[in-house]
């Protein structure tokens, strides 16, 4: 049986998939959410000319030629703090004390910082007069109306994940909430007679269900929500019953384990009672037995099914390669991988099964011989069960299909797992 290429499998999973609908979310809850519409400035910023410094609002013409030796004395006739409207006009020979963010009073055309005067910095009574010790220019230390944003400016584009700076600019520009795509929901099932939940006491021949824990965290890291369908034994009816619950609640249902060619691998049979397998077996290492299908939800919408391989590293890697891009598409991201890739030189030989693309668990270190370059080394054993190498890894080094091995010294692409692109 021929195996599907990675790209073909991914294209088939993503075909026709549109981002989920939009909802409005308060800025305080919108970090990481993906904008569904362009975000426009609702107001101009700064909304009025204001001071960039603590100091004195003056007429620049009054202080021409001022210096330490020949300071110019001005009468201080008022004060404007941030949040207060000026009540005095700066006439020739006068100044108004102004605080950072204070609205520029009429008549003034420059601000002289307090440090360039004889006035005391910090908390102090307003002086009756001030000596200005430097000349200034019209506009000095004034933040001009509209110098940051203009009402109607496009601030953020649809498909952008909201970062702290995006939320701050949205708030400054007048928004209290933002239109974002709904977060995808993912239901997660562990399958296998050997499994007990994480933390539960283990009987003979049992292991903990680590895949469900890891997958739920991968879902959360990708910005989606997950629900647990528990653990099914290796029986078609148990798996099918739990999967059905998942399709009632989620856009994506993931089972791990039971999807290969073993005598107890019942997951595909169970899923076929609910939907249709679209593809099975991909030319990757680890993760070959992955199955993908579509099912109709009780509400009539379509939902995606992933039968991920049971081996813990296979489950992790195939989520990264196939589930994560689909989740990002549903969540409205325009960039679907969401991980940076770096070029690195191997310090170890990498082996790869013929015709399959291998994603080897590697650590990255700066290359002492090449400025800006990286060295990639095996993070540990490359068996699909070796979680210790997965947790040590900074990334996945890619051995293309046409190579059965890459020698030490060869250059490879490494997908960084320790970084997330917005
Ligand atoms: P399977 O594909 O069901 O034959 O599982 C392959 C290997 O992965 C077996 O050693 C299973 O015990 C193990 N495995 C399956 N599911 C899980 C899981 N949820 N957590 C940890 N290991 C698992
Ligand atoms: Mg199993």
Coordinates of C-alpha atoms and ligand atoms in Angstrom, one line a residue, residues 191-192 194 234 257-258 264-265, ligand 2:
X191 CA -7.9 4.1 23.7
X192 CA -6.3 0.9 25.0
X194 CA -3.7 -0.9 29.2
X234 CA -10.1 -1.8 22.9
X257 CA -4.0 4.5 19.7
X258 CA -5.7 1.6 18.1
X264 CA -7.0 -5.0 18.6
X265 CA -6.8 -1.8 16.6
Ligands
LIG2 MG1 -3.7 0.2 21.7

